[in-house]
Every structure is written in C-alpha cells, then in structure tokens.
Coordinates of C-alpha atoms in Angstrom, one line a residue:
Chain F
X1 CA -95.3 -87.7 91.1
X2 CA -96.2 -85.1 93.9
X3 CA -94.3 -84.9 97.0
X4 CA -97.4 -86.8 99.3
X5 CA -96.9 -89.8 96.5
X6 CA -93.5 -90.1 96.8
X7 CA -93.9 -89.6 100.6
X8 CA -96.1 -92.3 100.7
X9 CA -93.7 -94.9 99.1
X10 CA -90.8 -93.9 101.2
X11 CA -93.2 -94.7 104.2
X12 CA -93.6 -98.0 103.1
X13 CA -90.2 -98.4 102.5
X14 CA -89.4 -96.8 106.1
X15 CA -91.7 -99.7 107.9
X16 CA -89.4 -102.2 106.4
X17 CA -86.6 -100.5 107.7
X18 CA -88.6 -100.5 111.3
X19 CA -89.3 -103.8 111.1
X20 CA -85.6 -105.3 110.0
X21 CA -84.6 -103.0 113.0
X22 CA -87.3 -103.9 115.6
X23 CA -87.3 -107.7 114.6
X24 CA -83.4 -107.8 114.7
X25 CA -83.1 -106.3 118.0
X26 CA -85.2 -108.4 119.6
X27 CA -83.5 -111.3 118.4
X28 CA -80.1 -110.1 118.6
X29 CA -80.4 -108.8 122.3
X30 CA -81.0 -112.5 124.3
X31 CA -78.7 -114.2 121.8
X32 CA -75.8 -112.2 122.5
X33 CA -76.6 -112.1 126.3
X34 CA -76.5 -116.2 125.1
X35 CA -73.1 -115.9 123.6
X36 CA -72.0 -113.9 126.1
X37 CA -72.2 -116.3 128.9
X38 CA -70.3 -118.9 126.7
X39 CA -67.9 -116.0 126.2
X40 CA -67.3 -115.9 129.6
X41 CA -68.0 -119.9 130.4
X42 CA -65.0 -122.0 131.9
X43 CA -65.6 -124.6 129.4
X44 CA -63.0 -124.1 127.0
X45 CA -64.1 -125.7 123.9
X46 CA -67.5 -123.5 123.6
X47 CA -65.2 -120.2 124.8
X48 CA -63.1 -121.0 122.2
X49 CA -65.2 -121.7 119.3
X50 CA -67.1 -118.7 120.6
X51 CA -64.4 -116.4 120.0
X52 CA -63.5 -117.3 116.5
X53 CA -66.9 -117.1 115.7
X54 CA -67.1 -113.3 117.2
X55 CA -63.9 -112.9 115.2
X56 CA -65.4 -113.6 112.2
X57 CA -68.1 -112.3 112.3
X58 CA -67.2 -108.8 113.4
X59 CA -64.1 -109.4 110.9
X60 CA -66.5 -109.2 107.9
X61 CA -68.0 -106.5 105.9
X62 CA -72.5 -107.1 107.0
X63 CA -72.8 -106.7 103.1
X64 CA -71.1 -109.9 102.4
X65 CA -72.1 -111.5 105.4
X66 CA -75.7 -110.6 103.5
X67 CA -74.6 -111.9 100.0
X68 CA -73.1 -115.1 101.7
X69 CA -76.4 -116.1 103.4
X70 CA -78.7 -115.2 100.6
X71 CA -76.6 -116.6 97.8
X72 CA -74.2 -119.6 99.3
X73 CA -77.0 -121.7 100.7
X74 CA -78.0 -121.9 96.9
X75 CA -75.0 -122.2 96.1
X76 CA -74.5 -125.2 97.8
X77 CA -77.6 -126.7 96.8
X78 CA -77.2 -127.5 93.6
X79 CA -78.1 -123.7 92.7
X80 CA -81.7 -124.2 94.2
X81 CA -83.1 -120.9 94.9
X82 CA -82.9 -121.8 99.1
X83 CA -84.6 -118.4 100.8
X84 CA -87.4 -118.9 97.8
X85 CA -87.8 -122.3 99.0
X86 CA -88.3 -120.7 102.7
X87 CA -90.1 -118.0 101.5
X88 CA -92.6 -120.7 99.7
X89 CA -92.8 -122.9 102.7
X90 CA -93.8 -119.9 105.0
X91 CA -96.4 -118.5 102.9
X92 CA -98.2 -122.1 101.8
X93 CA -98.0 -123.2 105.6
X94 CA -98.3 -120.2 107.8
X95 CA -100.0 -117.5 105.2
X96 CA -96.6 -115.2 105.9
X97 CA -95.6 -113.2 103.0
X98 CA -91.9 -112.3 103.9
X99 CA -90.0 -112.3 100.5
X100 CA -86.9 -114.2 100.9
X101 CA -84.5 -111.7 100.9
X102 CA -85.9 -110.3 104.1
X103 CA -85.6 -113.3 105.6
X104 CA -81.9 -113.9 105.2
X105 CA -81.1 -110.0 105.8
X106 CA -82.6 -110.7 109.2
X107 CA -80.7 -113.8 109.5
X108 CA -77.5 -111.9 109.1
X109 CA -78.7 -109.0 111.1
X110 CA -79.4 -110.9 114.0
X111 CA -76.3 -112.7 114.0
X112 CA -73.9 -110.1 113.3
X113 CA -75.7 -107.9 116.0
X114 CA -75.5 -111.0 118.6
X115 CA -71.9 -110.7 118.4
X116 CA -71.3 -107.2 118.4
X117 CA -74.0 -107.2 121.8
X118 CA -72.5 -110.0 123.6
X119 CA -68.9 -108.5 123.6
X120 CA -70.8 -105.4 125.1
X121 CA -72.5 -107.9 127.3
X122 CA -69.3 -109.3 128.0
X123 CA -67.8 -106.3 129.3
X124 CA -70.9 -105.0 131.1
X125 CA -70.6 -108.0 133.4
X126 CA -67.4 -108.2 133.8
X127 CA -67.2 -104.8 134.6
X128 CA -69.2 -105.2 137.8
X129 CA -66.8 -105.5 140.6
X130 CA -66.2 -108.8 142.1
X131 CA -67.1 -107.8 145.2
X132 CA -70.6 -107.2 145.0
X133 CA -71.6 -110.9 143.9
X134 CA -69.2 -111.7 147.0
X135 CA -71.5 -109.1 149.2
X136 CA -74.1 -111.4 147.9
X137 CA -73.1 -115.1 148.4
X138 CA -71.7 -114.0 152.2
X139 CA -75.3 -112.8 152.5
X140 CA -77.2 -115.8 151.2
X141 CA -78.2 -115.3 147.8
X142 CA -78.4 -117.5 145.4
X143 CA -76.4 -117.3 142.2
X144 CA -80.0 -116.5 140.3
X145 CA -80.6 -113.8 143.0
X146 CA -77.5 -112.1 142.7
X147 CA -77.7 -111.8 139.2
X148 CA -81.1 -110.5 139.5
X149 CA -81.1 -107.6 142.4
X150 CA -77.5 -106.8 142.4
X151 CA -75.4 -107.2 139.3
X152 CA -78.3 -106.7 136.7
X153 CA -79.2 -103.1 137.0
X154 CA -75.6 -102.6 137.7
X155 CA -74.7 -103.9 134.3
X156 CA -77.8 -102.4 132.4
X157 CA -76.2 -98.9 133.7
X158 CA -72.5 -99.7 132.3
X159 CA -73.6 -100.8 128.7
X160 CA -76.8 -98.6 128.0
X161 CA -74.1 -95.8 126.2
X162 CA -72.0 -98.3 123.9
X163 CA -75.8 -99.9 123.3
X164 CA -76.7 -96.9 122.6
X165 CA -74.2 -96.1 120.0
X166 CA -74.6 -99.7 118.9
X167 CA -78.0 -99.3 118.1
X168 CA -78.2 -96.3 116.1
X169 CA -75.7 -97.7 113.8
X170 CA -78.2 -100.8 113.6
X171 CA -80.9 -97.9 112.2
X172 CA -78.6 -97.2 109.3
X173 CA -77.3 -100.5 108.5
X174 CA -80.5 -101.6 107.7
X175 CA -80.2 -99.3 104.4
X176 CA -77.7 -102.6 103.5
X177 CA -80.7 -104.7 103.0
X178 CA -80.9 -103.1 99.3
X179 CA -77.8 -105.2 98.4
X180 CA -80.0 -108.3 97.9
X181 CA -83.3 -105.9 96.6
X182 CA -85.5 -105.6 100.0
X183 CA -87.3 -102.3 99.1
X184 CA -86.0 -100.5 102.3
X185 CA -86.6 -96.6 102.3
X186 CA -82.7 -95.9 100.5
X187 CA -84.0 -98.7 97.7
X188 CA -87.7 -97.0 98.0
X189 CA -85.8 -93.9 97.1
X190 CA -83.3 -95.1 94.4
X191 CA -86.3 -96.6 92.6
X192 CA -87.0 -92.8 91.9
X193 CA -84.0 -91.9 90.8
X194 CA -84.0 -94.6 88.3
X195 CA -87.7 -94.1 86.9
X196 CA -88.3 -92.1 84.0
X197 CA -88.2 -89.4 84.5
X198 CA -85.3 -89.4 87.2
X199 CA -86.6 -87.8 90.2
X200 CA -83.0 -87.2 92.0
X201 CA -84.6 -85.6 95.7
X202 CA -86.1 -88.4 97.1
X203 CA -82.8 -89.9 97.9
X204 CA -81.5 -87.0 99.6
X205 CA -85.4 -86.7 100.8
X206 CA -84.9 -90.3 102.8
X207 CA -82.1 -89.2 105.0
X208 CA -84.6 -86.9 106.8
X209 CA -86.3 -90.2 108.2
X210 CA -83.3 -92.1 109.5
X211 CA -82.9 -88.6 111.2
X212 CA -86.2 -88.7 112.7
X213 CA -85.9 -92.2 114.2
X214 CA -82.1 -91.7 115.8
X215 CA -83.7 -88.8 117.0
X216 CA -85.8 -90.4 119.1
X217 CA -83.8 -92.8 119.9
X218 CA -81.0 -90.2 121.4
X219 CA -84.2 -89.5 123.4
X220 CA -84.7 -92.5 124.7
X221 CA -81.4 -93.4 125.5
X222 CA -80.9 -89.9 127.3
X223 CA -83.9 -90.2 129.4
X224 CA -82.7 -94.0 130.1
X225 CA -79.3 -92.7 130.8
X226 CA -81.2 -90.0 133.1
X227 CA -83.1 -92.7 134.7
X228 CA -80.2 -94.7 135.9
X229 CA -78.2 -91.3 137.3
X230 CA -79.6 -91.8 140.5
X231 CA -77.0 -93.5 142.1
X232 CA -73.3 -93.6 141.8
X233 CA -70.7 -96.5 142.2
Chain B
X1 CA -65.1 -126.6 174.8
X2 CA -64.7 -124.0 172.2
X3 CA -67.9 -122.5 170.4
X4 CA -66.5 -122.5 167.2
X5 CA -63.2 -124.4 165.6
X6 CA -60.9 -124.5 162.8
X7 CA -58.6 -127.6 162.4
X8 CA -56.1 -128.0 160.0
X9 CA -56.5 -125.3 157.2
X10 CA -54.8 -125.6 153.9
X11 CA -54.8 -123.8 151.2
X12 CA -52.7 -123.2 147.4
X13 CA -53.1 -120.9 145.1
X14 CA -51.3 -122.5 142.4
X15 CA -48.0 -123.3 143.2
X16 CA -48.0 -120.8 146.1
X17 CA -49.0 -122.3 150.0
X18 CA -51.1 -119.8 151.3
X19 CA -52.2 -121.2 154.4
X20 CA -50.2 -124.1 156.0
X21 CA -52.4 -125.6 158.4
X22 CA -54.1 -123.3 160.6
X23 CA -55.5 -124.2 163.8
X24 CA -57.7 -122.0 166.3
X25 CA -60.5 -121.7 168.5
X26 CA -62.7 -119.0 170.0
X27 CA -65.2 -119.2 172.7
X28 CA -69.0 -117.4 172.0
X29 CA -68.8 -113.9 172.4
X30 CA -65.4 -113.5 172.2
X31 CA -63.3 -111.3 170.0
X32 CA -60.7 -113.0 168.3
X33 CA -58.4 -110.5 166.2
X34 CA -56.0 -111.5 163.5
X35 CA -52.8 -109.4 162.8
X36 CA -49.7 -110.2 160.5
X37 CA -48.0 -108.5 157.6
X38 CA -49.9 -108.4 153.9
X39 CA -49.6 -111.6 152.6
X40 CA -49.4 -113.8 155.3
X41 CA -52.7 -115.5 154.8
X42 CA -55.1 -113.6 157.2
X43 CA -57.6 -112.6 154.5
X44 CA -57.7 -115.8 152.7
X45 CA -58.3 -117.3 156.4
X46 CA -61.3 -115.2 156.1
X47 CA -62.5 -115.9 153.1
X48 CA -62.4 -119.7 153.0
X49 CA -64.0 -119.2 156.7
X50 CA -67.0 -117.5 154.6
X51 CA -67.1 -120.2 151.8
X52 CA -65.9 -117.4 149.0
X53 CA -62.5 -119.7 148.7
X54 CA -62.5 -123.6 149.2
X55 CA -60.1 -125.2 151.5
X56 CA -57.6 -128.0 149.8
X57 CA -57.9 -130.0 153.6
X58 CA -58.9 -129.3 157.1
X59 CA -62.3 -128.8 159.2
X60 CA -64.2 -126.2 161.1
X61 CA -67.0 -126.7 163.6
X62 CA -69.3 -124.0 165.0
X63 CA -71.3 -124.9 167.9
X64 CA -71.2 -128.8 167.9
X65 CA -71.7 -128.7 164.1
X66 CA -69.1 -129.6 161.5
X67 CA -69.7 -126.9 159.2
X68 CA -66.6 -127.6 156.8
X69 CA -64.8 -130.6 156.3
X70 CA -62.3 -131.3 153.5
X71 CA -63.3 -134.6 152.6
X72 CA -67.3 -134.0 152.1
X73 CA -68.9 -132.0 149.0
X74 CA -71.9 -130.6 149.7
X75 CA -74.1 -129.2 147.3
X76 CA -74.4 -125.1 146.8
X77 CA -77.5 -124.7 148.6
X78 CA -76.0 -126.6 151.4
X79 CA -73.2 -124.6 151.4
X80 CA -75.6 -121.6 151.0
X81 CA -77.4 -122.6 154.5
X82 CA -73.9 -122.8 156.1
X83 CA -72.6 -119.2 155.0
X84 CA -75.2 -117.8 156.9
X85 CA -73.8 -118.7 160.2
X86 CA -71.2 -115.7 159.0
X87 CA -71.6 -112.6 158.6
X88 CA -68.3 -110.9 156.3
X89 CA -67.6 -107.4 156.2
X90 CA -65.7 -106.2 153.6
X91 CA -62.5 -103.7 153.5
X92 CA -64.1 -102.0 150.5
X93 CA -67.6 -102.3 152.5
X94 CA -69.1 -103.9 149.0
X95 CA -72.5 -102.0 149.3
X96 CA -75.2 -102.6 146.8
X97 CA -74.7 -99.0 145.0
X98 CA -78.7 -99.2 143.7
X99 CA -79.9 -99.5 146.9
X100 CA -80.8 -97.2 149.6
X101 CA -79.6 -98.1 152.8
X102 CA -82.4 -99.4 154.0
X103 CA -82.6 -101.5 151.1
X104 CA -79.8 -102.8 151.6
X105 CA -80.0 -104.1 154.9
X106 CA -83.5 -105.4 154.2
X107 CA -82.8 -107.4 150.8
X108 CA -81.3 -110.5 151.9
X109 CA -82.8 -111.0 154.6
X110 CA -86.6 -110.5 152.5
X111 CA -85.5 -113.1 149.7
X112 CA -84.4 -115.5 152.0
X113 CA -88.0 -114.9 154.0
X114 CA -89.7 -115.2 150.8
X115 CA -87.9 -118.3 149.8
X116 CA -88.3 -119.9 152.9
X117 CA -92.2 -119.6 152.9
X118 CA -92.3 -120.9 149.0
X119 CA -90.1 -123.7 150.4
X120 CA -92.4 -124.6 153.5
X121 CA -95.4 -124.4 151.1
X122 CA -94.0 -126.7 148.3
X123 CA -93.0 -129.3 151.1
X124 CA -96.9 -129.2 152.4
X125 CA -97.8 -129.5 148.8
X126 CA -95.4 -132.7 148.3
X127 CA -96.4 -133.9 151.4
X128 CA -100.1 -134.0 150.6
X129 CA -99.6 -135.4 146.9
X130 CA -97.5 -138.3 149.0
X131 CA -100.6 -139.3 151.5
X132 CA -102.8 -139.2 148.6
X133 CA -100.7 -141.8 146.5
X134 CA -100.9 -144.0 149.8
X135 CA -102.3 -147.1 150.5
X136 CA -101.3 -148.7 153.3
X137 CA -103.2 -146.1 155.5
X138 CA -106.9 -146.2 156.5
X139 CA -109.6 -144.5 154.4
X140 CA -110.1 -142.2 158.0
X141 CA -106.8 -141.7 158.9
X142 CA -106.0 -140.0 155.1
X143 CA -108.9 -137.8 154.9
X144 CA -107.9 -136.8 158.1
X145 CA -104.3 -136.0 157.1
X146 CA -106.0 -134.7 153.7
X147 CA -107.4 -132.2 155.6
X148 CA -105.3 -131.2 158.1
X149 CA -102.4 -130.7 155.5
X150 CA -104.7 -128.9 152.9
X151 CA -104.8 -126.3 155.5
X152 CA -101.4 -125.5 155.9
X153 CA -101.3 -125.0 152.2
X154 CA -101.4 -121.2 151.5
X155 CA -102.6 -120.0 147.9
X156 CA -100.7 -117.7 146.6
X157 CA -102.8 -114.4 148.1
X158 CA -102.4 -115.9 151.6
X159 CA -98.8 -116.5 151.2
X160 CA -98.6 -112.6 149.7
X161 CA -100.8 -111.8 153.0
X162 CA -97.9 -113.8 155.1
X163 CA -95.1 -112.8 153.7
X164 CA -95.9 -109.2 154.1
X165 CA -96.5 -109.8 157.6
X166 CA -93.4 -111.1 158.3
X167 CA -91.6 -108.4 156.1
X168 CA -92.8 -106.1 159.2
X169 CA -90.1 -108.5 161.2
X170 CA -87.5 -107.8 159.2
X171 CA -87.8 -104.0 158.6
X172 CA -88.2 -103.1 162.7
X173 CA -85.0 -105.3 163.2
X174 CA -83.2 -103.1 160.1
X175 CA -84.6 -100.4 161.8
X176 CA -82.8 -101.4 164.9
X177 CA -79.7 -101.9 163.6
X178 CA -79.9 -98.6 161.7
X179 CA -80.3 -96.6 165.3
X180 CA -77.5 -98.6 166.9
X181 CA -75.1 -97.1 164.2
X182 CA -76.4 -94.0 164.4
X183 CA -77.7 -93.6 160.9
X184 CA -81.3 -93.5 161.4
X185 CA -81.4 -90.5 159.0
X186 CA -79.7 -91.9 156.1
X187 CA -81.9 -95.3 155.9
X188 CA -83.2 -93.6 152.3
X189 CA -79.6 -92.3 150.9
X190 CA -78.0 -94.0 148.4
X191 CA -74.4 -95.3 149.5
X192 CA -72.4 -92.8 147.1
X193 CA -74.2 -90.1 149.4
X194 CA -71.9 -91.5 152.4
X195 CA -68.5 -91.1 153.8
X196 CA -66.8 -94.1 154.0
X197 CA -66.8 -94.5 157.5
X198 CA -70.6 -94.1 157.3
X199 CA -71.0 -96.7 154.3
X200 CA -68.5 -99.2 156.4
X201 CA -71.1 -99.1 159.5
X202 CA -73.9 -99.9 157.2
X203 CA -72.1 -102.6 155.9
X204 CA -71.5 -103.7 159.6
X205 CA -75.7 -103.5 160.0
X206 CA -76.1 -105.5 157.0
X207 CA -74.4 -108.2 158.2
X208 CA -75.8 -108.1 161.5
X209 CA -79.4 -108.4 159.8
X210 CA -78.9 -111.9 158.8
X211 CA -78.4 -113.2 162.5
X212 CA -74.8 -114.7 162.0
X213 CA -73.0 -116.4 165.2
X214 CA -70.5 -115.0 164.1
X215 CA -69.3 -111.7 162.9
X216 CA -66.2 -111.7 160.7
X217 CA -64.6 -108.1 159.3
X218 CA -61.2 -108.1 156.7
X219 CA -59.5 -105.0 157.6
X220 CA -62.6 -103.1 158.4
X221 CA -60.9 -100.0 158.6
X222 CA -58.0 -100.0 155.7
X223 CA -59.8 -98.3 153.1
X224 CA -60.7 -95.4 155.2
X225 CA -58.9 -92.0 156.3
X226 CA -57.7 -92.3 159.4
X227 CA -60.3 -89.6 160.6
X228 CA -63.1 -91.6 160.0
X229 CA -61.4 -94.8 161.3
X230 CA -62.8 -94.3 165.0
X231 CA -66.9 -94.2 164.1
X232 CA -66.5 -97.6 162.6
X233 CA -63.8 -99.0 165.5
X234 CA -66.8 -97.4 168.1
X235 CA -69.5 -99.6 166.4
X236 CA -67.4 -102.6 166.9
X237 CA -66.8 -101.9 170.4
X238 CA -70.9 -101.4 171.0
X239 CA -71.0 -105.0 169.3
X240 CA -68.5 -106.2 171.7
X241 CA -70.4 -105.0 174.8
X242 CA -73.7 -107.0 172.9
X243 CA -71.6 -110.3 173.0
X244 CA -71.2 -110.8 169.7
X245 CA -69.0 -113.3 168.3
X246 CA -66.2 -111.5 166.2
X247 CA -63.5 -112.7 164.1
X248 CA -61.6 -109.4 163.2
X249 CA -58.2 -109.3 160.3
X250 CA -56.9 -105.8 161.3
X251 CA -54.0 -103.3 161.1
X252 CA -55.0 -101.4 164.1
X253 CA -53.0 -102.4 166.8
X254 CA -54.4 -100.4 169.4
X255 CA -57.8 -101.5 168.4
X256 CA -56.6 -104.8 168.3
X257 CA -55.4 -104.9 171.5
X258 CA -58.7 -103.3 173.6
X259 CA -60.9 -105.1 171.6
X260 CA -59.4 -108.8 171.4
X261 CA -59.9 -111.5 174.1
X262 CA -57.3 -113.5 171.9
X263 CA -54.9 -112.1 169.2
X264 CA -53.2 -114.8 166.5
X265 CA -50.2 -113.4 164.6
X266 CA -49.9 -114.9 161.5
X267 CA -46.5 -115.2 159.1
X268 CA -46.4 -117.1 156.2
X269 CA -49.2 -119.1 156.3
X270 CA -48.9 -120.6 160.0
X271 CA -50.1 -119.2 163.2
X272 CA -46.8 -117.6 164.6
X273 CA -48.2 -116.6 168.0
X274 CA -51.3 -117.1 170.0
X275 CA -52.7 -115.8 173.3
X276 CA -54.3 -113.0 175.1
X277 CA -53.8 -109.9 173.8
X278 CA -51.5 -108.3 176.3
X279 CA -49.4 -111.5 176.2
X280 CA -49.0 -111.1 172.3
X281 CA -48.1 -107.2 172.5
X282 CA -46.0 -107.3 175.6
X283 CA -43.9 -110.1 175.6
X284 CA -44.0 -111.1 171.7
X285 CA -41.8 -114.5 172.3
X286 CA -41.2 -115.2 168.6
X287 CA -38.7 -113.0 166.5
X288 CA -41.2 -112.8 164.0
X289 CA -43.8 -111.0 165.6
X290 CA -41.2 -108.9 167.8
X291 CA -39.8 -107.5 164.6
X292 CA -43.6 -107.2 162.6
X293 CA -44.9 -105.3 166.3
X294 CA -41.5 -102.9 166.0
X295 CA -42.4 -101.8 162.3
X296 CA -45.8 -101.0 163.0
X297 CA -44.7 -98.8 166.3
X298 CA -42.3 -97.4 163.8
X299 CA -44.9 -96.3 161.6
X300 CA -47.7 -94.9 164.2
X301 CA -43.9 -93.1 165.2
X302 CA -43.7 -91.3 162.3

C-alpha cells in the first residue's frame, strides 16, 4: 500500500463525508427555520409538541438516534430489511445508488440538525428587538416586508457565530455514520487498520482532512462575520 | 369641527384598565401635547392611535373618515392603509441599524411605490381578462376597451423603467427632509455612527417621508442626554412653523408648553385636565395635576 493509494481511498471516503455534510445542511437549514416558527407560533398544540420533540431529540445520543432509524423501522416490520427496501426502490426506479445506510444516516442527520438550528433560529429572532418590526408596521410594511429588509439580515448577523460553531461540529459528527458501516473517511481509515497487514497511520492520517475542511470553514465564517461588521446595533 | 377625533378609548391589559375612556380632539396643524406621570396611559394612547395595540371599544376619525371603530374588523392590509395616516416616532428612535440613513428614509416609502405600481398593473390586468369574458357588450365597443386597457398594461421592463422614475420622487423629497434636519452629510452613515440626538432627528425625517397627517412622537426626547435634547426639540419647533399636525407624549414641560396649542394631562387612564397650554400650567384646577406639575418643578429644581 503506498501513501498516494491509501490517499486515494481516504478521498473517497472524505466525499462521503462532504456529501452527508453538504446534503444535511441543506436540508436541515429551512426545516429548522420550519420548526422554528412553530416554536415560536401562538398555537399551542404545534408549540407544544414542538418542544418535546426538540427535547428529545437533542436529549439523545445522534448514534442511537442512528441505530433507531436504521434498525427499528425493521424492527417493526416484521424484521424486513426497511432502508434495503428504500435503497432497492431508488435504484430500480430512479437509477440512484445510495446504500441504505446513507440514507437513514441522512435521515437522522437532518433531523437532529433541524432541531439544534431552529432553537438557534429561535433565539436569532427573538433576539431582534421588538421595536424594529414596530418601526416597520408604523411605516407601512407588510409583515413579509419586514421580515425581509429589516429583521432578516438582522437575525443572520446574531446566529452566524453559534451556526458557526454548530456547523463545524456537524463536520465531525459525520465520522458517526460508521456506526451503521457507511464508508466515511474514519471507516475508510479503520478498514486499514484492520487489513492484513494492519496499517495503524491512516487513522491518525484522516484527522488531517477534517482539519482542512474546518479550516475553511473558520474562513468562511470569519469573512462572513467580517462582512456583516459594518454596522452596529 | 375637529380634524381629527378620538371617542371613547378603552383599553386592558389583562386585568389592568389602562385607558378608561379617552376622549379628545385636535384641529389640523395643531400641536397637541400629552403629559402625565409613567403609567398613566399616555404611551398606550399612542400606540393604539398607530394600530401597534388594538382598542377593547371606542372610535377615532381623522378628516371626515372613521379610521377606527371598535365594533368593525378590518383586514391587515386595510389596517395597513390606515397606519399610514400616522407617522410614530419612537423614544428609542427604532432605526433600521443596516441601513444608511438615507436608506432608511427611502425604504418604505420605495416598497410601498413599488407595490402600488404592481397593484395598479394586476388591477389593469384583471380588468382586461373581465371585458374579454363579456358578452353583453358589442363586438366594437370590446376591441375598443381591449385596446385601450392593453395599453395601460406595463410589461415588466416598462414597469422597471417607471418605477425607477418615480424612485427619483422619493429620493429628492428624502433629500429634503435630510437638509431640513440638518444632516445632509450623514445621508450615507450608518445609525451607530450617530449621537442620539442625531439618530432621533432621522427618525423624525423618516416618518415625515411617508406623508402622514399626522405626526405622533412617544417621549421623543427621554432616551437622550439632556445636552442633546434641544437639536431634536428645535426640529419639532421647524415642524410646527410647517403646520404639521403633531400629537406629542412628553416629559418636557417647557417644551410642552411653547410648543402645544392644547396640553391633556392624563392620570390613571382618564383625561385629568384639558385646555390651552397656559391654562393647564398656570391654574392647574385639579389636585392631580397641581401635585404631578409641583414634582416636576421640583425636579428641574434640583
């Protein structure tokens, strides 16, 4: 095994890492702006269910979270292999190879990010002070077009640095997906070490990509952060 | 007859009676000052004046039209419509921090510009759809109409083209109202680059840019230091010279009392006392505002 080899797999085992993390956050971001409103909605069934639900879900490990959708729908089903079925179904219909176990690692990911976004959400909003969507109804506006020009950027400037630290942690909770044997770059890695013989470095190897990717990220964020310093409250 | 009329205004906050039926009337262009001690309903006056609070009962009429009344819902863009007859300045001015000044004296005013020509469009657009579904008019007559409609109907370039033009409008008259403050210079500064007397003026001009009939301000001047108390109390004066309608809550008695045309004291949710202001100062008749006007002396004493 040279070091370009085992380079190699790790990449492909790093673009399943990108993709659990790209795919998750674009889910994850509009349904916890989603849960958020209900969060914050005067109807007090949906607020409350809402909450539990946020309880929950932040009150559990995202490992079991991952075991309980890939093995309890199963489960359930008369032991039925359920994400097979899925995975099946997509390939034969839609020609998508996704492997199962991706499938209900994103499921979990997205779901346990909603929540931990819409709390963030939550307090991004309500963080605005009252006054300006007051400025904006004495002046006219509709409730769309406050939202829009005035408490929007406003909000996107209070929850960029706990979104910030939110998403880096997503980055290396992806390495989780190996519970249920998606071949993310830690598995990728660990396959290595288990081989004959044992190649030990890889795993230590791996780290130096999740490093690479918060890297940029801290970039980003910074120059976002930067962005949104020209004005004060 | 008066320009502009509230009758009857009630209001709870839970369990608490804020206002107990208020009654008062102003003529156009005059100043009408509110004073009274914290919590005795001025501000909420205000706000359920401005539509942020909804009245349990009464009415209010500005200018022959019942813009308020208890008994009728009306539907938020309704309501919308009828805010606009206000303008509300803010005791903690409420500025749009992302904005430059200029912006935001200019945003409302442009959205509601650009919704109005949308509106106008969609209405020609209904119109048309309506004469073509007709049949009780002549062939003639609805090719006629037809025509005549289909241009009024902007596409979407020549509504771009209008609105832009009409954009000019409102950025002159912010420009205006920038140079009667005196803050010409700061139209691209960001309001955490003001003093607070600076950033309550601009929220004075962005008010003014929306055309109400009348001006209302809630303690215009409490958040400030005292030193920077007089700029925004000067504007105000300038506004009074323009005849504009003004509705003013305030803790400045001496402002209060060159300013007004009519001073209300207010205690516990009723008007106490009513009149001209040199009635109301001088020869308070009620205990109540005798003892509230001898406290604040006591104060500016110290």
């Amino acid at each position: 095994m040279t070091f370009l080899q085992i380079t190699q797999s790790l990449l492909q085992g790093f673009a399943l890492t990108c993709l659990i993390f790209f795919l998750t956050l674009i889910f994850s971001i509009p349904l916890g702006l989603a849960i958020s409103f209900g969060l914050m909605s005067k109807f007090k069934p949906l607020n409350l269910v809402l909450k539990y639900f946020v309880w929950i879900i932040r009150g559990i490990p995202l490992m079991l979270q991952i075991f309980m959708v890939y093995y309890l729908p199963g489960i359930l089903n008369n032991g039925q292999n359920f994400w097979g079925t899925v995975d099946k179904y997509l390939y034969f219909n839609f020609q998508i190879k996704s492997g199962g176990a991706l499938i209900a690692v994103l499921f979990s990911f997205v779901i346990n990010y909603a929540c931990y976004f819409s709390v963030i959400f939550k307090g991004g909003i309500e963080g605005v002070n009252r006054g300006q969507s007051e400025a904006g109804q004495v002046l006219g506006m509709t409730k769309k077009q406050i939202f829009r020009n005035v408490i929007l950027l406003q909000v996107i400037k209070k929850i960029t640095p706990p979104m910030s630290n939110e998403i880096i942690t997503l980055v290396k909770d992806t390495a989780l997906a190996n519970a249920i044997g998606v071949v993310e770059t830690i598995m990728a890695a660990k396959n290595f070490a288990s081989g004959f013989p044992p190649i030990i470095w890889p795993i230590f190897y791996s780290g130096i990509f999740y490093l690479l990717f918060v890297g940029i990220l801290t970039l980003l964020f910074g120059y976002i952060e930067k962005k949104l310093s020209f004005y004060k409250e | 007859m008066a320009y502009f009329e509230i009758k009857n205004f009630e209001k709870s906050f839970g369990e608490t009676k804020v206002l107990k039926g208020i009654n008062l009337s102003i003529k156009k262009g005059e100043v009408l000052s509110i004073i009274g001690s914290s919590g005795s309903g001025k501000t909420t006056l205000l706000r359920c004046m401005n539509f942020l609070e909804t009245v349990d009962s009464g009415v209010m009429v500005l200018d022959g039209e019942t813009l308020l009344d208890s008994n009728v819902k009306e539907s938020e863009s309704i309501l919308r419509e009828k805010r606009l007859n206000f303008g509300l300045v803010f005791q903690s001015f409420n500025l749009f921090p992302q904005y430059t000044v200029f912006k935001n004296l200019t945003l409302a005013p442009t959205l509601l510009l650009k919704e109005k020509l949308a509106e106008k469009n969609n209405l020609y657009k209904i119109e048309l759809k309506n004469i073509k579904k007709n049949k009780d008019i002549s062939a003639d007559e609805k090719e006629k109409k037809i025509k005549e409609l289909s241009e009024k109907i902007l596409t979407k370039k020549q509504l771009q083209i209008k609105f832009r033009e009409e954009r000019e409008n409102i950025r002159k008259d912010c420009n205006n109202l920038l140079e009667k403050i005196g803050l010409t210079e700061k139209a691209s500064s960001y309001p955490c680059e003001l003093s607070g007397g600076q950033c309550q003026r601009v929220a004075i001009a962005r008010a003014l840019a929306l055309k109400p009939k009348i001006l209302c301000f809630d303690e215009p001047t409490s958040a400030l230091d005292p030193e920077l108390t007089g700029e925004v109390l000067k504007v105000i004066k300038n506004l009074k010279k323009d005849n504009t309608t003004m509705i003013i809550v305030t803790h400045e008695m001496g402002f209060a009392k060159g300013v007004s045309d009519k001073v209300i004291f207010m205690a516990n949710g009723v008007v106490e006392e009513e009149g001209n202001p040199k009635d109301v100062f001088n020869n308070p008749k009620s205990e109540k505002l005798k003892n509230f006007l001898n406290n604040v002396s006591d104060k500016d004493g110290e």
